[in-house]
mmCIF file of C-alpha atoms in Angstrom:
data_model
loop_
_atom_site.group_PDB
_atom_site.id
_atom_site.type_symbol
_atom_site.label_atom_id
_atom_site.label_comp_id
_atom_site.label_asym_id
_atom_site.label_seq_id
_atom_site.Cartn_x
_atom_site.Cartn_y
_atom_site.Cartn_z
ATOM 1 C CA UNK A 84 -3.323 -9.685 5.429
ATOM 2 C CA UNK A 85 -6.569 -8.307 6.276
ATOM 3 C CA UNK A 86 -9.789 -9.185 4.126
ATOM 4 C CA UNK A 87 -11.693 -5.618 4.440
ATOM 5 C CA UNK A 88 -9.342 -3.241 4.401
ATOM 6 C CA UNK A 89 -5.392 -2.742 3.698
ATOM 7 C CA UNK A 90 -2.908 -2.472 6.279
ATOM 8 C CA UNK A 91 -2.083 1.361 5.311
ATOM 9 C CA UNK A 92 -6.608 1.727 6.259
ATOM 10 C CA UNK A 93 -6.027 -0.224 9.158
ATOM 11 C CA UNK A 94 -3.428 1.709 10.720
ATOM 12 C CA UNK A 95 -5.429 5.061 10.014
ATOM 13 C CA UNK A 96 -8.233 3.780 11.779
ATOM 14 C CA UNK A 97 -6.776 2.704 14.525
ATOM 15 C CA UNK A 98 -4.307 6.382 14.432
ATOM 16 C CA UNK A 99 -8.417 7.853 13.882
ATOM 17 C CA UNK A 100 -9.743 6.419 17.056
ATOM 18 C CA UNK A 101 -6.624 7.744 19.101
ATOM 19 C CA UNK A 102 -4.330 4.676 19.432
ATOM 20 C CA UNK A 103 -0.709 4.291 17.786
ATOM 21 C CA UNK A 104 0.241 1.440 14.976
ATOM 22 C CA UNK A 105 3.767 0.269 14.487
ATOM 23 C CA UNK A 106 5.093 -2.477 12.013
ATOM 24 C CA UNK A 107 6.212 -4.702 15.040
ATOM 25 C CA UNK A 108 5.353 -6.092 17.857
ATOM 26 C CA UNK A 109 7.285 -4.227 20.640
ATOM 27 C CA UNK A 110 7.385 -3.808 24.376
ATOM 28 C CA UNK A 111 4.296 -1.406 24.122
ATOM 29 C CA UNK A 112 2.094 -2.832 22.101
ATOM 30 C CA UNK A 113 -1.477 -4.112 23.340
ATOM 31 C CA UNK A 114 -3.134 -5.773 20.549
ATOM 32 C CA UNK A 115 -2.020 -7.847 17.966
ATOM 33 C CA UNK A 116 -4.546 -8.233 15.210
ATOM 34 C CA UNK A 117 -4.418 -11.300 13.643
ATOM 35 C CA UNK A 118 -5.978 -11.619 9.658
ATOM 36 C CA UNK A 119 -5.472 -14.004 6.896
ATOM 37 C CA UNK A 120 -2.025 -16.163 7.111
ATOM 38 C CA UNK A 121 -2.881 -18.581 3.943
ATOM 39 C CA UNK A 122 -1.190 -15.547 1.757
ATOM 40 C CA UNK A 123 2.439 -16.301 3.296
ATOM 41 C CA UNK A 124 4.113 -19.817 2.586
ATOM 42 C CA UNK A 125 6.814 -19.035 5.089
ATOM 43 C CA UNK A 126 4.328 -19.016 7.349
ATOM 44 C CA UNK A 127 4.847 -22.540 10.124
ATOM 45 C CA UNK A 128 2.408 -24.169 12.345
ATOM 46 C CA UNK A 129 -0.167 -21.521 11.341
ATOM 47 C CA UNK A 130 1.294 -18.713 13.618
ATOM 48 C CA UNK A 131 3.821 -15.783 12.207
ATOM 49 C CA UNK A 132 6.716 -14.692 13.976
ATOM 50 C CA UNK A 133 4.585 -11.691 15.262
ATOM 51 C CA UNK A 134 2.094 -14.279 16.310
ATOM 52 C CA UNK A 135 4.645 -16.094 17.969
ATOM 53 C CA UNK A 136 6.733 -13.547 19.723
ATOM 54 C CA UNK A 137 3.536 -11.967 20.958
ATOM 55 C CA UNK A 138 2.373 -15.142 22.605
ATOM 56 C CA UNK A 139 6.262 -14.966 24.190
ATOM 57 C CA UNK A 140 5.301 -11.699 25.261
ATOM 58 C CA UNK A 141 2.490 -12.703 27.022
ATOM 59 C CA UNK A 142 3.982 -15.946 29.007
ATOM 60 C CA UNK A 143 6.571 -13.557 30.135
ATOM 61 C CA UNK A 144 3.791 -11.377 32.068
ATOM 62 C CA UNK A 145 3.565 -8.339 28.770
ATOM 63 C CA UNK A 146 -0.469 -6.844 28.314
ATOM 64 C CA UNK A 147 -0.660 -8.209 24.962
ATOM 65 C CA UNK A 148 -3.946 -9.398 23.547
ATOM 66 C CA UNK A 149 -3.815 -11.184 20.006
ATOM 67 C CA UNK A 150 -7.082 -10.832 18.213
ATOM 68 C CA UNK A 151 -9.047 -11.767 15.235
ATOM 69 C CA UNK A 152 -9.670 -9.196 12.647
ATOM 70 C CA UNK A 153 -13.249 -9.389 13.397
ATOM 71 C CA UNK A 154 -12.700 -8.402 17.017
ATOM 72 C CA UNK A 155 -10.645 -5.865 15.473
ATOM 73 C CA UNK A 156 -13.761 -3.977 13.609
ATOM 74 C CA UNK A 157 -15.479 -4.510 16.519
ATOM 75 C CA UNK A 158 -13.317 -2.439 18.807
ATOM 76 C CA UNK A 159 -12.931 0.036 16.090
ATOM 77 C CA UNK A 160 -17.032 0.472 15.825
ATOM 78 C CA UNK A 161 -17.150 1.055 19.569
ATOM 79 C CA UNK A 162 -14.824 3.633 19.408
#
C-alpha cells in the first residue's frame, strides 16, 4: 500500500511517463516498488511474496530493482 497515492494513481503515472504496470511481478518487470507492508497480516519476515520472488528473480541473474516508494516519486519527478 502506498502512503501518497493509490495503486490505480500509481500505475497511471508510471503508464504517464511511458513505462507499463502489471499486477505481478513477471519476467519483464524492472522495478518493484515497495510501500507500506504493516496493512497485510499475512505478510512474514517483513517481505511479500512479490518482495520475495523478486529478490529470486534477481539471484537468478533477472534486471529487477526493488525500491522504496520514495525512490519511486523520485524517478517519477525526473521523468
Amino acid at each position: 500500500k502506498l502512503e501518497r497515492m493509490t495503486r490505480k494513481e500509481a500505475m497511471q503515472a508510471v503508464a504517464n511517463a511511458g513505462g507499463i504496470c502489471c499486477d505481478g511481478v513477471v519476467a519483464e518487470t524492472n522495478y518493484l516498488v515497495i510501500g507500506n507492508l504493516d496493512y497485510c497480516k499475512s505478510i512474514k519476515g517483513n517481505k511479500s511474496a512479490k518482495q520475495k520472488k523478486a529478490e529470486k528473480m534477481q539471484r537468478a541473474g533477472s534486471d529487477i530493482a526493488t525500491i522504496s516508494e520514495d525512490v519511486f516519486y523520485d524517478m517519477l519527478e525526473q521523468k
